[in-house]
XYZ file of C-alpha atoms in Angstrom:
305
model
C -1.927 -5.048 -4.429
C -2.354 -6.477 -7.923
C 0.444 -9.010 -7.380
C -1.071 -10.109 -4.067
C -4.520 -10.646 -5.598
C -3.151 -12.241 -8.774
C -0.684 -14.679 -7.221
C -1.302 -15.139 -3.475
C -5.115 -15.280 -3.488
C -5.414 -18.288 -5.878
C -2.735 -20.178 -3.931
C -4.562 -19.675 -0.626
C -7.956 -20.607 -2.094
C -6.510 -23.731 -3.734
C -4.923 -24.784 -0.449
C -8.152 -24.329 1.504
C -10.174 -26.355 -1.008
C -7.828 -29.238 -1.794
C -5.567 -29.206 1.298
C -2.677 -29.333 -1.169
C -0.162 -26.536 -1.559
C -0.001 -25.193 -5.102
C 3.638 -25.050 -6.314
C 4.684 -26.850 -3.145
C 7.548 -25.435 -1.118
C 8.009 -22.517 -3.523
C 4.616 -21.020 -2.680
C 5.269 -21.481 1.051
C 8.261 -19.174 0.690
C 7.085 -16.742 -2.000
C 3.590 -16.002 -0.642
C 4.778 -14.729 2.803
C 7.583 -12.850 1.081
C 5.136 -11.059 -1.241
C 2.674 -10.354 1.572
C 5.289 -8.786 3.845
C 6.758 -6.887 0.872
C 3.291 -5.493 0.156
C 2.994 -4.283 3.748
C 6.430 -2.674 3.486
C 5.573 -0.891 0.241
C 2.362 0.456 1.771
C 4.152 1.497 4.966
C 6.962 3.407 3.291
C 4.614 4.899 0.676
C 2.416 6.341 3.425
C 5.526 7.758 5.109
C 6.685 9.305 1.811
C 3.232 10.813 1.208
C 3.248 12.254 4.727
C 6.634 13.876 4.099
C 5.383 15.281 0.787
C 2.317 16.819 2.435
C 4.528 18.281 5.180
C 6.805 19.903 2.588
C 3.775 21.232 0.736
C 2.460 22.816 3.940
C 5.771 24.279 5.107
C 6.951 25.561 1.726
C 7.016 29.392 1.671
C 5.489 29.472 -1.809
C 3.602 26.199 -2.011
C 1.335 27.394 -4.812
C 4.355 28.092 -7.013
C 6.303 24.924 -6.343
C 7.693 23.309 -9.498
C 6.486 19.828 -10.283
C 8.821 17.048 -9.173
C 11.082 15.550 -11.802
C 10.405 12.024 -13.062
C 13.892 10.839 -12.078
C 13.298 11.887 -8.474
C 9.968 10.053 -8.334
C 11.496 6.899 -9.832
C 14.361 7.062 -7.312
C 11.898 7.284 -4.403
C 9.838 4.382 -5.744
C 13.004 2.311 -6.193
C 14.051 2.983 -2.597
C 10.584 2.018 -1.329
C 10.359 -1.204 -3.331
C 13.955 -2.353 -2.917
C 13.879 -1.548 0.811
C 10.601 -3.420 1.318
C 11.813 -6.484 -0.568
C 15.130 -6.471 1.290
C 13.413 -6.401 4.676
C 11.202 -9.311 3.558
C 14.054 -11.640 2.536
C 14.052 -13.488 5.930
C 10.531 -14.692 5.145
C 11.928 -16.820 2.306
C 14.271 -18.608 4.691
C 11.770 -18.859 7.542
C 8.917 -20.872 5.988
C 8.886 -24.406 4.627
C 6.374 -27.015 3.530
C 5.146 -29.654 6.001
C 2.718 -32.563 5.803
C 0.257 -33.926 8.306
C -1.835 -37.099 8.194
C -5.354 -36.961 9.557
C -5.943 -39.685 12.185
C -9.606 -40.006 11.190
C -9.617 -40.067 7.385
C -5.957 -40.849 6.791
C -5.613 -38.114 4.158
C -2.366 -36.199 3.877
C -2.679 -32.428 4.139
C 0.034 -29.939 3.231
C 0.590 -26.724 5.127
C 3.277 -24.096 5.641
C 5.116 -23.929 8.920
C 7.386 -21.256 10.341
C 10.534 -23.285 10.866
C 14.003 -22.429 9.517
C 15.679 -25.178 7.563
C 18.537 -26.952 9.332
C 20.499 -27.027 6.055
C 21.210 -23.309 6.272
C 24.705 -22.113 7.220
C 25.201 -21.586 10.930
C 25.414 -17.772 10.710
C 22.349 -17.504 8.455
C 20.416 -19.970 10.618
C 21.081 -17.914 13.756
C 19.988 -14.712 12.024
C 16.776 -16.305 10.768
C 16.092 -17.741 14.226
C 16.600 -14.285 15.754
C 14.208 -12.827 13.187
C 11.620 -15.488 14.065
C 11.810 -14.640 17.762
C 11.531 -10.886 17.123
C 9.119 -11.139 14.185
C 5.985 -10.298 16.155
C 7.308 -7.032 17.598
C 9.125 -6.113 14.368
C 5.880 -6.697 12.479
C 3.931 -4.597 14.980
C 6.419 -1.733 15.200
C 7.489 -1.353 11.573
C 4.366 -2.334 9.625
C 1.693 -1.022 11.988
C 2.918 1.669 14.380
C 5.340 3.387 11.985
C 2.893 4.351 9.181
C 0.074 5.283 11.549
C 2.199 7.407 13.890
C 4.055 8.964 10.966
C 0.854 9.884 9.140
C -0.869 11.198 12.272
C 2.107 13.371 13.275
C 2.503 14.796 9.755
C -1.222 15.537 9.543
C -1.242 17.285 12.913
C 1.697 19.504 11.950
C 0.162 20.190 8.517
C -3.211 21.138 9.995
C -1.570 23.424 12.538
C 0.369 25.225 9.808
C -2.704 25.396 7.583
C -4.830 26.884 10.371
C -2.142 29.519 10.994
C -2.041 30.427 7.314
C -5.815 30.647 7.124
C -5.715 33.389 9.735
C -3.173 35.380 7.752
C -4.946 34.531 4.433
C -1.724 33.733 2.646
C -3.153 31.160 0.263
C -5.936 30.951 -2.259
C -9.155 29.141 -1.543
C -8.796 26.703 -4.441
C -5.274 25.684 -3.463
C -6.348 25.163 0.173
C -9.199 22.926 -0.963
C -6.832 20.797 -3.044
C -4.414 20.494 -0.123
C -7.186 19.412 2.237
C -8.456 16.926 -0.362
C -4.992 15.381 -0.630
C -4.755 15.155 3.161
C -8.139 13.413 3.291
C -6.915 10.899 0.694
C -3.854 10.025 2.777
C -5.953 9.768 5.948
C -8.406 7.447 4.181
C -5.611 5.169 2.965
C -4.113 5.090 6.463
C -7.456 4.229 8.081
C -8.036 1.329 5.685
C -4.499 0.078 6.255
C -4.812 0.345 10.045
C -8.179 -1.435 10.171
C -7.013 -4.288 7.958
C -3.701 -4.879 9.757
C -5.041 -4.628 13.323
C -6.521 -8.185 13.401
C -3.246 -9.687 12.168
C -1.188 -7.939 14.836
C -3.646 -9.009 17.539
C -3.531 -12.585 16.297
C 0.270 -12.534 16.212
C 0.435 -11.397 19.833
C -2.164 -13.974 20.921
C -0.394 -16.798 19.065
C 3.006 -15.788 20.439
C 1.865 -16.062 24.060
C -0.868 -18.717 23.829
C 0.226 -21.022 21.005
C 0.937 -24.042 23.287
C -2.681 -23.961 24.485
C -4.221 -23.580 21.010
C -5.029 -26.352 18.568
C -3.760 -26.484 14.999
C -7.263 -25.848 13.637
C -7.494 -22.615 15.645
C -4.092 -21.453 14.417
C -5.062 -22.221 10.812
C -8.301 -20.283 11.239
C -6.467 -17.245 12.613
C -3.990 -17.392 9.756
C -6.848 -17.553 7.250
C -8.519 -14.521 8.850
C -5.272 -12.567 8.629
C -4.891 -13.364 4.945
C -8.529 -12.449 4.301
C -7.985 -8.972 5.750
C -4.821 -8.583 3.676
C -6.711 -9.488 0.484
C -9.506 -7.127 1.505
C -7.003 -4.279 1.906
C -5.479 -5.010 -1.490
C -8.941 -4.926 -3.060
C -10.240 -1.785 -1.349
C -7.117 0.403 -1.538
C -7.082 0.932 -5.351
C -10.826 1.617 -5.399
C -10.512 4.095 -2.523
C -7.603 5.819 -4.244
C -9.532 6.168 -7.512
C -12.576 7.556 -5.661
C -10.724 10.052 -3.456
C -8.055 11.185 -5.926
C -10.197 12.959 -8.524
C -7.524 13.533 -11.217
C -6.425 9.905 -11.007
C -10.031 8.701 -11.130
C -10.793 10.993 -14.059
C -7.736 9.744 -15.931
C -8.800 6.146 -15.253
C -12.314 6.816 -16.556
C -10.897 8.524 -19.638
C -8.733 5.469 -20.342
C -11.754 3.177 -19.938
C -13.843 5.371 -22.235
C -11.049 5.422 -24.818
C -10.884 1.621 -24.744
C -14.663 1.292 -25.095
C -15.014 3.800 -27.920
C -14.083 2.991 -31.485
C -11.165 4.458 -33.385
C -13.393 6.328 -35.874
C -12.757 10.085 -35.856
C -15.607 12.117 -34.475
C -15.506 15.864 -34.120
C -17.835 16.051 -31.172
C -16.103 13.261 -29.321
C -12.694 14.763 -30.056
C -13.824 18.118 -28.746
C -15.293 16.461 -25.671
C -12.134 14.445 -25.041
C -10.017 17.551 -25.537
C -12.204 19.447 -23.070
C -12.026 16.633 -20.502
C -8.275 16.365 -21.033
C -7.915 20.106 -20.428
C -9.986 19.857 -17.258
C -7.960 16.882 -16.048
C -4.683 18.653 -16.708
C -5.894 21.774 -14.908
C -7.136 19.798 -11.895
C -4.040 17.625 -11.757
C -1.804 20.666 -11.997
C -3.484 22.067 -8.909
C -3.654 18.657 -7.223
C 0.038 17.933 -7.518
C 1.261 21.453 -6.740
C 2.142 22.212 -10.356
C 2.337 25.967 -10.950
C -0.341 27.507 -13.085
C 0.806 29.129 -16.265
C -0.524 32.554 -17.064
C -3.099 32.469 -19.891
C -1.916 33.728 -23.278
C -2.893 37.292 -24.163
C -6.036 37.734 -26.222
C -5.407 38.542 -29.858
C -7.233 41.467 -31.443
C -9.812 40.432 -34.008
C -10.525 42.285 -37.243
C -8.418 44.545 -39.464
C -6.972 48.017 -38.855
C -9.749 49.440 -41.012
């Protein structure tokens, strides 16, 4: 989301204002690649979160599950990112820069067009052309239907298991609240993703079947609307995650407070930060299924006399 807002948003705004493409042909290839990669990362992350919630619900001793190792988390993130970027490689070969001269003013405008270059090797050109023809349905099935159906199915199974366990009273109230809060976070992220990607999929289907009857201005407007919703998703998702995920939001606020405060030692502030750190660690340990450690035994005060 940060990369999309930092790199793609200025390029699109510059193009709309000046009718010139910033960085030329490079931006025409990199911007779609980054946008589709962002959708892939979000899609596979939602699927991974759904699997994690399903394992948390079906584990026989979910409250005593050990925390996941850092190497395992890094491996999952690497698979998500590398897989998303690999599936987005055809976007680099699909787009290229084009120019158009206005018949009224005579000014030259630059825009990106979905047209594979004829200089590509024959085998690569045929693959890219096949991807272009199937892009609409691939986009709709992989980046829209897959995360929504996956999240909905995992949530339905999780809720069914949770309702069964509530009847038998197998779990504590605090752990059940944390599990439901995590499920609400995933549902919120999925709703935002679904609402922001629905207009783009509708526009893709409309353009695929009605493009000969539509003017270039209409196609440019639809493309601009699609990019606006993508930028809106990238802006709202981190804020929503910080608001719904309380340990993450608390850690973010603690980092902001640490940056705002000076480096001078203060006993009260150190005690307060230690207390907030302890609360954050306790809440995050429950939030991420980390087992609680038994409190140390109380030491006897005084002397034998």
